[in-house]
CSV table of C-alpha atoms in Angstrom, one decimal:
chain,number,residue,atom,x,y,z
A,45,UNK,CA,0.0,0.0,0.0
A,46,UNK,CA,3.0,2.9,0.8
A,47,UNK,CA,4.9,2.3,-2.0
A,48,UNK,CA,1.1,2.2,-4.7
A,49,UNK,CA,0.6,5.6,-2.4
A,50,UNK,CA,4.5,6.8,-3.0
A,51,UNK,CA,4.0,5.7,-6.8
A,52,UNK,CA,0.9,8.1,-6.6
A,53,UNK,CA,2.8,11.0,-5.2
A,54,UNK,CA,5.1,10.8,-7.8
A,55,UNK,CA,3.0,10.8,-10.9
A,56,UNK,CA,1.2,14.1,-8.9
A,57,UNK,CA,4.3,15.6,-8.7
A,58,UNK,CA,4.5,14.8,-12.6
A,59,UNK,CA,1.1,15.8,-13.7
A,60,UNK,CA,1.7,18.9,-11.5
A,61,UNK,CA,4.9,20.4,-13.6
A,62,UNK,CA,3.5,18.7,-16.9
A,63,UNK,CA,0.3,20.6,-16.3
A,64,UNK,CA,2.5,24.3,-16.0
A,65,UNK,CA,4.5,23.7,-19.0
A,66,UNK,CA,1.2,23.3,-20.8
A,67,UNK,CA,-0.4,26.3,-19.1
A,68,UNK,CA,2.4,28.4,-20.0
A,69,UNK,CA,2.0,27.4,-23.7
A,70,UNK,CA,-1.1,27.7,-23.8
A,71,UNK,CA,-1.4,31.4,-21.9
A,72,UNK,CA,1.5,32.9,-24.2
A,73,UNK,CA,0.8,30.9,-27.4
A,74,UNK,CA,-2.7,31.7,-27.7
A,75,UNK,CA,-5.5,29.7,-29.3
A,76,UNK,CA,-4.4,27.4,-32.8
A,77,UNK,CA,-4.9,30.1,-35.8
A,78,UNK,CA,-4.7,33.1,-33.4
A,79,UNK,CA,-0.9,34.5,-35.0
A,80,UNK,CA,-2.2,34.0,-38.2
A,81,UNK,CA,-5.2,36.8,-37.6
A,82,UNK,CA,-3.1,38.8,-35.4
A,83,UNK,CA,-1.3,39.5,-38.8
A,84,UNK,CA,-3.9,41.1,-41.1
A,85,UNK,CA,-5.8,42.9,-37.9
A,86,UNK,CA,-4.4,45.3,-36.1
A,87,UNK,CA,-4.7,45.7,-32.1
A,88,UNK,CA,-7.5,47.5,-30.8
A,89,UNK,CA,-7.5,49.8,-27.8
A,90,UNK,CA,-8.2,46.9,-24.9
A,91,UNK,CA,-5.0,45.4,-25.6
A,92,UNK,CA,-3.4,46.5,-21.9
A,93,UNK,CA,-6.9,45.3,-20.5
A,94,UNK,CA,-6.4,41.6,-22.6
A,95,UNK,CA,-2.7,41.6,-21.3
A,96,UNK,CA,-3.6,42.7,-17.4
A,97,UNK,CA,-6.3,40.0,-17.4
A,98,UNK,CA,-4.1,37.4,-18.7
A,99,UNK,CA,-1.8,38.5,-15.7
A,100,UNK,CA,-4.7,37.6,-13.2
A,101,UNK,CA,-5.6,34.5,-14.8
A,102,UNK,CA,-1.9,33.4,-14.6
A,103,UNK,CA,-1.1,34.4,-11.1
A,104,UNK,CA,-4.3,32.7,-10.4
A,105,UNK,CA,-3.6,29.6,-11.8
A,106,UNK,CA,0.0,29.8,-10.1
A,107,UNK,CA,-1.7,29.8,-6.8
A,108,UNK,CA,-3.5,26.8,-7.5
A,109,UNK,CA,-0.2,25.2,-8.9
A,110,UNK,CA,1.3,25.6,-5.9
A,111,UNK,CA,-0.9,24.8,-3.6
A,112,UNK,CA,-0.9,21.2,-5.2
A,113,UNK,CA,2.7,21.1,-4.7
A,114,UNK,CA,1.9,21.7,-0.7
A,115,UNK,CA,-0.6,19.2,-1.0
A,116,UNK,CA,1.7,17.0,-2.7
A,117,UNK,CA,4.6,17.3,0.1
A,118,UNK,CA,2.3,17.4,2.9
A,119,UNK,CA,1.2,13.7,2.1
A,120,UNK,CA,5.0,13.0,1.7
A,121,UNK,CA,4.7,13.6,5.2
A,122,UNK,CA,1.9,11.7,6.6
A,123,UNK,CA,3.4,8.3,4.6
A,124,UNK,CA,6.9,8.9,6.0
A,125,UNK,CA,8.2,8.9,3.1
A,126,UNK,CA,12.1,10.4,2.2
A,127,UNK,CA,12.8,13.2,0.3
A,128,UNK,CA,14.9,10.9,-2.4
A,129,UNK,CA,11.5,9.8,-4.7
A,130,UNK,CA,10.2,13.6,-4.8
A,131,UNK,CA,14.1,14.2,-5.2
A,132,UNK,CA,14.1,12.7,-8.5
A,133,UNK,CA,13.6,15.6,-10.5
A,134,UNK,CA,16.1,17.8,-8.8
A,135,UNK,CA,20.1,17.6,-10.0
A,136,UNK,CA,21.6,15.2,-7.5
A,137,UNK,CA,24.6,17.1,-5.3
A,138,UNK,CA,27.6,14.9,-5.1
A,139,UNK,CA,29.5,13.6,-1.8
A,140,UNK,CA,32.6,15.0,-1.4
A,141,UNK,CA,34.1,13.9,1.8
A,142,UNK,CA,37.3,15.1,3.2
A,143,UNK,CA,40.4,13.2,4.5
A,144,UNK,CA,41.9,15.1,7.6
A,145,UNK,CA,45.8,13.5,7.9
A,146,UNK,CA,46.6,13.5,11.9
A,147,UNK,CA,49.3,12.4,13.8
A,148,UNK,CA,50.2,13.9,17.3
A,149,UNK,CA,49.0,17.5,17.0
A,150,UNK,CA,46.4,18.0,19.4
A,151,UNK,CA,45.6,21.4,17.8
A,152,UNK,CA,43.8,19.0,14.5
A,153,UNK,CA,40.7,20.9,17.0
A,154,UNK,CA,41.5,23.7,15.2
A,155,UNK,CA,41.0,21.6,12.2
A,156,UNK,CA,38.0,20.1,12.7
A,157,UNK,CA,36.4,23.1,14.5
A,158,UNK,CA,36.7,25.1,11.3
A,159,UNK,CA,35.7,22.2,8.8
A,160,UNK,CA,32.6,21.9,10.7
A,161,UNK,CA,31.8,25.7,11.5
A,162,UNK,CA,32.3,26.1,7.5
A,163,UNK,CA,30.8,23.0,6.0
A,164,UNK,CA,27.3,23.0,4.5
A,165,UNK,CA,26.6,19.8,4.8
A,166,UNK,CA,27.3,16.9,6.4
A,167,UNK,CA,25.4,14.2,4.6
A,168,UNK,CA,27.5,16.0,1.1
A,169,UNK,CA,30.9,16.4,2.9
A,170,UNK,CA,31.3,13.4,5.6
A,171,UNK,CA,34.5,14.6,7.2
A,172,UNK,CA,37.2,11.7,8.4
A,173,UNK,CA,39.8,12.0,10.4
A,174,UNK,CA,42.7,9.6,9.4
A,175,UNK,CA,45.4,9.1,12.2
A,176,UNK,CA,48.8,7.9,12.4
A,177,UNK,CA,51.1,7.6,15.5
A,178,UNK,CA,48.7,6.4,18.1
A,179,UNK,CA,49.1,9.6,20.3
A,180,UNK,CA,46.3,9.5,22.6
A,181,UNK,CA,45.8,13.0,23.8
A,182,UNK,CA,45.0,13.5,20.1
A,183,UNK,CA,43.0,10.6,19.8
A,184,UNK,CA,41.1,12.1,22.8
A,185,UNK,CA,40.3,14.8,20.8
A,186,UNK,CA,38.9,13.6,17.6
A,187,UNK,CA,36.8,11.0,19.4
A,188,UNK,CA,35.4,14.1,21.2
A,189,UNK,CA,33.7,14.8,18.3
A,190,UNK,CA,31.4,11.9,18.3
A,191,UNK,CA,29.2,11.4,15.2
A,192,UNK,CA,30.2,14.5,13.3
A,193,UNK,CA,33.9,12.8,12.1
A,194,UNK,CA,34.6,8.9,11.3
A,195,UNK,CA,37.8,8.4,13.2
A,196,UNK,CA,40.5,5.7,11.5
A,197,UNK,CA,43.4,4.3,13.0
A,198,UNK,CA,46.2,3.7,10.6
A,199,UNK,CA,46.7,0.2,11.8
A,200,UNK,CA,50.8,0.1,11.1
A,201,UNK,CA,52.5,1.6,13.4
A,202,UNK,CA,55.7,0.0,12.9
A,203,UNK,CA,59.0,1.1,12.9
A,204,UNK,CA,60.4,2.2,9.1
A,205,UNK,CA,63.7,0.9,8.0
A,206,UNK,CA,65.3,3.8,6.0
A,207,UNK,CA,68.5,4.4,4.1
A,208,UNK,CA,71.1,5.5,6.8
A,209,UNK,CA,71.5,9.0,5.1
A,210,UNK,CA,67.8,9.7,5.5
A,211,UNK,CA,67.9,8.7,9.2
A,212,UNK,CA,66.8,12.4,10.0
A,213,UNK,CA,64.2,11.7,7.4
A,214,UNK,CA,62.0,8.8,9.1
A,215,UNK,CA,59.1,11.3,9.7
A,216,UNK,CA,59.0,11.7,6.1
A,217,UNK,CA,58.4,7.8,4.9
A,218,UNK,CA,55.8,7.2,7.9
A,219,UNK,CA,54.0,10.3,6.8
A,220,UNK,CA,54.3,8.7,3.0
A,221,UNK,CA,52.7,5.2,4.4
A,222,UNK,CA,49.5,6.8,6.2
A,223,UNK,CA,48.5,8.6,3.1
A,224,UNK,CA,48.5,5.8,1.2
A,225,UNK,CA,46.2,3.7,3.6
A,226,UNK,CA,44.0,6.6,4.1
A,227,UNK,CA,43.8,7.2,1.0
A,228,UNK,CA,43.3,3.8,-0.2
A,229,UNK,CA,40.8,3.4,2.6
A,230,UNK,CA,38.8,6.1,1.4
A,231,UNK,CA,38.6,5.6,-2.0
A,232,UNK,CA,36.7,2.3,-1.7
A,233,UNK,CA,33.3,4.1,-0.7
A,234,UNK,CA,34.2,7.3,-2.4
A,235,UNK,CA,35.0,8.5,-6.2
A,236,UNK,CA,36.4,12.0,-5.1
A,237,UNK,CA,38.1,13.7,-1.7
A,238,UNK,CA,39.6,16.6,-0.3
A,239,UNK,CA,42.8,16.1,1.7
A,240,UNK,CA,43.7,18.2,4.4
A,241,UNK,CA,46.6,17.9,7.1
A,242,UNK,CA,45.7,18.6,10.9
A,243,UNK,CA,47.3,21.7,10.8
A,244,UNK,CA,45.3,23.4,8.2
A,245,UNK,CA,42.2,26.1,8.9
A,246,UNK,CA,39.8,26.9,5.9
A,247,UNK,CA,38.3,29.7,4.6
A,248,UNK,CA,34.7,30.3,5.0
A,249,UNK,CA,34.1,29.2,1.2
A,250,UNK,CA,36.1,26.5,1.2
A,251,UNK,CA,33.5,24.0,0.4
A,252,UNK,CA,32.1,26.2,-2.0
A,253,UNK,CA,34.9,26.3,-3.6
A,254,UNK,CA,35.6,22.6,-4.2
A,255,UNK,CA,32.1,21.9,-5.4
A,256,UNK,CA,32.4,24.1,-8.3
A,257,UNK,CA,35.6,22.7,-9.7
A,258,UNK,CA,34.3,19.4,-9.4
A,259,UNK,CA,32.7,19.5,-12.8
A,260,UNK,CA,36.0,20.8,-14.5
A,261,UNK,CA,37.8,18.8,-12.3
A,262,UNK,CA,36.2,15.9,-13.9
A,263,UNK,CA,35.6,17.0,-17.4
A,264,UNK,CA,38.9,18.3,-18.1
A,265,UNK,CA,41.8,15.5,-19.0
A,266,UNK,CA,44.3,17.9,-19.0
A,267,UNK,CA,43.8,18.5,-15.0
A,268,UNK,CA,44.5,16.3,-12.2
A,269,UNK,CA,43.8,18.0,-9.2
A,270,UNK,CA,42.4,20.8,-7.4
A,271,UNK,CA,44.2,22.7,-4.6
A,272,UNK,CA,43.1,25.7,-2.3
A,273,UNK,CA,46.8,26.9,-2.1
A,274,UNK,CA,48.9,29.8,-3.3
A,275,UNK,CA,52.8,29.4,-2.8
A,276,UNK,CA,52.9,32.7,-3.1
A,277,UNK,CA,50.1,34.1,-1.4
A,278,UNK,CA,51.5,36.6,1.1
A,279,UNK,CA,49.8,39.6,1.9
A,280,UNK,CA,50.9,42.4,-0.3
A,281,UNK,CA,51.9,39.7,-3.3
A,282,UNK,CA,48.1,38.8,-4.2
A,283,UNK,CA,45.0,40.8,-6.0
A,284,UNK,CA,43.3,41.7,-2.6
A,285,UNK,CA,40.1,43.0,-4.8
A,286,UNK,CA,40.6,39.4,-6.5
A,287,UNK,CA,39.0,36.3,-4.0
A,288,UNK,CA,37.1,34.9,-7.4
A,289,UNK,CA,39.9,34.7,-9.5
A,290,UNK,CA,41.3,31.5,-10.1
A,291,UNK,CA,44.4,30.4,-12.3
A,292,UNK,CA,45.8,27.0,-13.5
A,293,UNK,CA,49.3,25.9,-12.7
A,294,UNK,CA,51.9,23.0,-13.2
A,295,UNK,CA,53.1,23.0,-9.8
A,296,UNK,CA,51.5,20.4,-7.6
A,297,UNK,CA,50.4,22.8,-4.7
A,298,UNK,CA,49.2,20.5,-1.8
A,299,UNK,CA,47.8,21.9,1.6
A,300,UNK,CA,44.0,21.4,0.4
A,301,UNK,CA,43.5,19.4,-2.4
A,302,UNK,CA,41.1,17.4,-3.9
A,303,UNK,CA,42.0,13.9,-6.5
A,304,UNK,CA,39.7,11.7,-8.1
A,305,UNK,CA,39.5,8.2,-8.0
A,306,UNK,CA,40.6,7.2,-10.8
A,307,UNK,CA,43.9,9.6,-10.5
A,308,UNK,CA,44.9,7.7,-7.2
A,309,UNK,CA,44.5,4.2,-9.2
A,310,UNK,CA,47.3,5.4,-11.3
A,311,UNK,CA,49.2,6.5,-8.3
A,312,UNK,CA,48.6,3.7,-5.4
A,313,UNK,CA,51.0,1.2,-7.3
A,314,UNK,CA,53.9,3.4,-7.7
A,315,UNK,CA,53.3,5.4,-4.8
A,316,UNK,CA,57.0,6.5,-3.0
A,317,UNK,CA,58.1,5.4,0.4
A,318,UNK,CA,59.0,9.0,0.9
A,319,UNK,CA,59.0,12.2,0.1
A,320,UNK,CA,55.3,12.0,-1.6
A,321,UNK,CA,54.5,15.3,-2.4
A,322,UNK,CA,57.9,16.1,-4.0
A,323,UNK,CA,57.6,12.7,-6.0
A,324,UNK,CA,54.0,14.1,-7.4
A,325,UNK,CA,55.9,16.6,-8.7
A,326,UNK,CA,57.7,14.7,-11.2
A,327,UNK,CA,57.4,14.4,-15.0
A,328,UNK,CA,56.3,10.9,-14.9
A,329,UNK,CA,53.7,11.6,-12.4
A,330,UNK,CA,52.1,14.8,-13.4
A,331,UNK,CA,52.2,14.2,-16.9
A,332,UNK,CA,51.9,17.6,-18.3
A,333,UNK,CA,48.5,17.8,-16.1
A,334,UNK,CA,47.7,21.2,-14.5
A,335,UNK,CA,46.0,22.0,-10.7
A,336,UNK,CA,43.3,25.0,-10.3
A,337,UNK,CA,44.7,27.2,-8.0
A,338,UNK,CA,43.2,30.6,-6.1
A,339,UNK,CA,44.5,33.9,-6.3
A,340,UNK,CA,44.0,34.0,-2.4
A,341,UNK,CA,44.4,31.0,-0.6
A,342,UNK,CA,41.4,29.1,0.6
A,343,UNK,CA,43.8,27.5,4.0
A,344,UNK,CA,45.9,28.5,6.2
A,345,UNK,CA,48.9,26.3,7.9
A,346,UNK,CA,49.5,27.5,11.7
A,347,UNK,CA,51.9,24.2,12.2
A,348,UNK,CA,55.4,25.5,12.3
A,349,UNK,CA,56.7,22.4,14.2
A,350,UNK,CA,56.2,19.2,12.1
A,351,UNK,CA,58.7,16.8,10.1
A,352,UNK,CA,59.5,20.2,8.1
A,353,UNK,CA,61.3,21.6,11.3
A,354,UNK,CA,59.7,24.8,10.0
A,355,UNK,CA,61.7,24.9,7.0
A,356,UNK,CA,59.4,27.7,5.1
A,357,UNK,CA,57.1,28.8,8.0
A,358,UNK,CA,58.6,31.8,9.2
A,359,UNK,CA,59.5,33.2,6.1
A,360,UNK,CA,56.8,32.6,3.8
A,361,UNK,CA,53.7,30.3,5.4
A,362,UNK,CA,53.2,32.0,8.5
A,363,UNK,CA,52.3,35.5,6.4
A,364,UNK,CA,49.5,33.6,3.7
A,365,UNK,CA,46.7,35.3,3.2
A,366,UNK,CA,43.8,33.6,4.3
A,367,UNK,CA,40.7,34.4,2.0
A,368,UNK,CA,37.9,35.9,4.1
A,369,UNK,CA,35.2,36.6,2.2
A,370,UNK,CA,32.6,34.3,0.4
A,371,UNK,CA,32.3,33.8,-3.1
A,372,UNK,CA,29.4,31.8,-4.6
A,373,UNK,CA,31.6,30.0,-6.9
A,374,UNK,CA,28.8,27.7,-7.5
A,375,UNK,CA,27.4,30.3,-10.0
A,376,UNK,CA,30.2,31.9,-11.4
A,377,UNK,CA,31.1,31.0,-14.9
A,378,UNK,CA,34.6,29.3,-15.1
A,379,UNK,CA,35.0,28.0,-18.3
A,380,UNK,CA,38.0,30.6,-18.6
A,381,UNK,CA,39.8,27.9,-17.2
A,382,UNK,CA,39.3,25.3,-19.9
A,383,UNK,CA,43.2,24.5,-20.7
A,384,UNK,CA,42.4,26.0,-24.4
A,385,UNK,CA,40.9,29.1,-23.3
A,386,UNK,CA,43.3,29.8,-20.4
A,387,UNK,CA,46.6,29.0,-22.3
A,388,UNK,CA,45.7,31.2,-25.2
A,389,UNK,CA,44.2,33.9,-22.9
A,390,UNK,CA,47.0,33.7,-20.5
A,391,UNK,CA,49.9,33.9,-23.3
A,392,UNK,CA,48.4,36.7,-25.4
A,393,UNK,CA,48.2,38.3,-21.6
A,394,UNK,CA,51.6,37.6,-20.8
A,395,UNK,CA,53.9,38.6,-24.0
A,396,UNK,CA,51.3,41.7,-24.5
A,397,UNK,CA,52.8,42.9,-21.7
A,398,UNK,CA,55.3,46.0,-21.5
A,399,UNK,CA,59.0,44.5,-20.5
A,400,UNK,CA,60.6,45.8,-17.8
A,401,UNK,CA,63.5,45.3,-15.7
A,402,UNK,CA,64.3,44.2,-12.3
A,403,UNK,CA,65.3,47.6,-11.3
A,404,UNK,CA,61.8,48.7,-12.1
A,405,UNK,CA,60.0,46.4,-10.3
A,406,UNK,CA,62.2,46.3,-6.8
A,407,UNK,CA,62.3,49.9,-6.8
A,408,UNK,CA,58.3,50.2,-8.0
A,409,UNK,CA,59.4,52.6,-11.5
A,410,UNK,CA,56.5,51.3,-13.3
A,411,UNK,CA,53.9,53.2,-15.3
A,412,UNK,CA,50.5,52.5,-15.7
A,413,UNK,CA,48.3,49.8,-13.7
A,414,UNK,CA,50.2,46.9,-15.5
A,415,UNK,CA,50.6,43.6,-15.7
A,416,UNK,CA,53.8,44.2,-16.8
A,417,UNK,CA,56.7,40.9,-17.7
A,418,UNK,CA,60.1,40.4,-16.0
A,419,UNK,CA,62.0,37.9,-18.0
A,420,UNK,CA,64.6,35.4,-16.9
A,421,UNK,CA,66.5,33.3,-19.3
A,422,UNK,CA,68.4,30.8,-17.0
A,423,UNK,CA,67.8,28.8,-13.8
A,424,UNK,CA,69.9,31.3,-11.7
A,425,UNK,CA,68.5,34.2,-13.1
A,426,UNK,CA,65.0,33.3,-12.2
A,427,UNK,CA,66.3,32.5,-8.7
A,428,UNK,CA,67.8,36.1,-8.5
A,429,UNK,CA,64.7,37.8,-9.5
A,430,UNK,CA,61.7,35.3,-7.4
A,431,UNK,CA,64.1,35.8,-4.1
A,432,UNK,CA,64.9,39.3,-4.2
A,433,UNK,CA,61.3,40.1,-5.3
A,434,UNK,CA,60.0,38.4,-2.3
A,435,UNK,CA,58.6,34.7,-3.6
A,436,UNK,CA,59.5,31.9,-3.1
A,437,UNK,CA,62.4,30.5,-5.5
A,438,UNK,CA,62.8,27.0,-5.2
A,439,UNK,CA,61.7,24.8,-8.5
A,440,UNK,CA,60.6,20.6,-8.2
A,441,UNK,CA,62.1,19.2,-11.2
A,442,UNK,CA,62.2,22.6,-12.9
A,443,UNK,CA,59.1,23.5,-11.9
A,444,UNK,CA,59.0,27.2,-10.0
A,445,UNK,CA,56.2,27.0,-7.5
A,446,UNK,CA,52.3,28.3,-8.4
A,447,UNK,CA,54.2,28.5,-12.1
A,448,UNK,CA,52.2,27.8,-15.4
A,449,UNK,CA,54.0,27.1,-18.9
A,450,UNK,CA,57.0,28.7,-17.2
A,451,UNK,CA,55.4,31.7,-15.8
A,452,UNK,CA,54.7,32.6,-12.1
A,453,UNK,CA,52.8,35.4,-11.5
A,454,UNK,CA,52.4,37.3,-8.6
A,455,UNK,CA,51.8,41.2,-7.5
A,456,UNK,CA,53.9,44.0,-6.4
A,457,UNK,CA,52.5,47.3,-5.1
A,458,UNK,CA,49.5,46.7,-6.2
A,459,UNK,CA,50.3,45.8,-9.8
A,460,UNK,CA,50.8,42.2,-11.6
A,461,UNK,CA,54.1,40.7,-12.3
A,462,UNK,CA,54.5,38.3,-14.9
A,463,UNK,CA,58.1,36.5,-14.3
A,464,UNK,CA,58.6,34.8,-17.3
A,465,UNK,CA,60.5,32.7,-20.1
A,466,UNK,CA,61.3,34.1,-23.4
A,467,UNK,CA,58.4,34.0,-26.2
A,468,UNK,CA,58.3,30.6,-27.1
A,469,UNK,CA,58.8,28.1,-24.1
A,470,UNK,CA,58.1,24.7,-24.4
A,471,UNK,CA,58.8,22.8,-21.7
A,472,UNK,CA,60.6,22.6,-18.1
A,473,UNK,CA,64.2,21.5,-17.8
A,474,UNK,CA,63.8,18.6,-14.8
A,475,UNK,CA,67.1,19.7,-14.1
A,476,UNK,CA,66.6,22.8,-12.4
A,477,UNK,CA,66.0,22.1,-8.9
């Protein structure tokens, strides 16, 4: 009997729109044979009064339209029925959980209080909480949280044989092993995720954010993942007038990031005992693929002391940016960042702009609101220029951080920089590191 009176519902819920599409047709279209007289007689003088009362009559109608779909949701009610029947006509919202990485920080509260203070759903974004060590204090914590985050246990918590020259690097290769159970742990019920560490706070639109790349994400085969980072996000070196601009880049940015399922099947067999991020840096991992990145970051680290010994923090991490307000990226168009579209629209952006030298830039001689191109010819030179302009200079197997076909792009006294390659580039040299 429920499901004959659920099967009733929804062929009422049917009937209900089928019935407005035809009332609109017929209420605009007008009876069969009526546009051919409208084109030998011309309007009288009750044309306003025919329109006005064709007003009425649809407002009325509306009224009655909707008052079937009460109707119609109210007896959803008394059956005890779910949303997901009525649901059926409605453009399903995917799950996208995220992985929080934790180890011994007892600060992952930071974390998790900001993931859940920020999240819009939890049945969309089921957040889990992956941890390694087997600290308990920190376990303590995360189980604190009860229903709101699965807690895992990284079951191996064995010591790590390691080369004797990367002694100093053990934290390294255990950190490499738990993302590879978490990962693989997460993938079996999921198709995408967003990986997070546990020292990591996010920005109020952070979920908004990841939900609109998802489509791109997916449809684009030259991408491979999606990160909220800017290397080079200080205050003072991003667009502060610029939270919905986003850019594409061939540097593998971390520290937020979202992967598919299907990218992490290539990447569970080969995956390094060390070093993991660095290694998805290399040619034969990336592949030519690109990440979306922001303009202004979408997290924030606040953990100086980790395996890193801080290496970074106090000179660049500690003074990201942290976006702050919301942007409904949900609605904004971003097919500018279709790997067609953005390449040609980035290089004709790029060498269109005036050249300038180094002198200009560090002493702020520029004319004009810009952008404006700084060009580097060798390894050393763009070294020169990225650390005495303030960003950061290192390069992963040629590869200068946030850079795209060469170019990293940043801003200086409130104008864009363009540090590039001469006109031309092809391709990175894997041996500038």
């Amino acid at each position: 009997m429920l499901r004959q009176r659920g099967s009733l519902i929804l062929c009422g819920t049917f009937l209900f729109l089928s019935w407005n599409a035809i009332l609109v047709l017929l209420l605009w279209g007008g009876s069969p044979g009526q546009e051919q007289r409208e084109e030998t007689v011309m309007p009288g003088d009750d044309v306003v009064a025919d329109v006005m009362r064709m007003a009425d009559m649809f407002e009325a109608e509306l009224e009655i339209q909707n008052k079937i779909l009460t109707d119609i949701k109210s007896h959803q009610v008394l059956l005890g029925l779910d949303d997901k029947k009525l649901k059926l006509l409605l453009p399903l919202q995917p799950v996208i959980p995220v992985l929080v990485i934790a180890c011994d920080r007892v600060s992952v509260k930071r974390c998790l209080d900001k993931l859940l203070q920020t999240r819009p759903s939890n049945r969309h974004h089921p957040i889990i909480v992956s941890q390694d060590c087997g600290h308990v204090e920190t376990a303590d914590v995360i189980r604190s949280y009860g229903s709101l985050v699965t807690h895992l246990k990284q079951p191996d918590l064995s010591d790590i044989a390691v080369p004797p020259e990367h002694k100093r690097f053990k934290g390294y290769y255990k950190i490499s092993r738990h993302y590879r159970w978490a990962l693989s742990q997460v993938f079996r019920n999921y198709s995408t995720v967003i990986i997070v560490e546990d020292d990591l706070e996010v920005a109020p639109d952070f979920f908004e954010y990841f939900r609109a790349l998802l489509p791109l994400l997916k449809s684009d085969p030259s991408l491979w993942c999606v990160s909220a980072w800017n290397d080079n996000g200080r205050d003072g070196f991003v667009d502060p007038a610029a939270a919905n601009l986003l850019h594409r880049t061939d540097f593998f940015p971390g520290l937020g990031w979202m992967l598919l399922r299907e990218v992490w099947e290539e990447l569970e067999p080969k995956w390094p005992a060390s070093f993991w991020d660095d290694w998805m840096r290399q040619p034969a991992q990336r592949r030519d693929h690109a990440c979306i990145r922001p303009e202004i970051s979408r997290t924030l680290t606040f953990g100086r002391q980790g395996v890193s010994l801080g290496q970074f923090f106090d000179n660049y991490l500690r003074y990201i940016k942290l976006n702050s307000k919301y942007v409904p990226f949900t609605k904004l168009d971003l097919s500018y960042l279709k790997d067609e579209t953005y390449r040609k629209n980035f290089e004709k952006e790029v060498y269109s702009a005036p050249l300038v030298t180094f002198e200009n830039v560090k002493q702020g001689q520029l004319e004009g609101p810009g952008p404006f191109r700084l060009q580097y010819s060798s390894k050393d030179s763009f070294k020169v220029f990225a650390k005495n302009l303030g960003i950061m200079d290192d390069l992963k197997s040629g590869v200068p951080r946030t850079g795209y076909r060469g170019v990293v792009s940043f801003f200086s006294r409130g104008r864009r920089i363009y540090i590039a390659p001469p006109p031309g580039w092809t391709q990175y040299d894997p041996t500038w590191n």
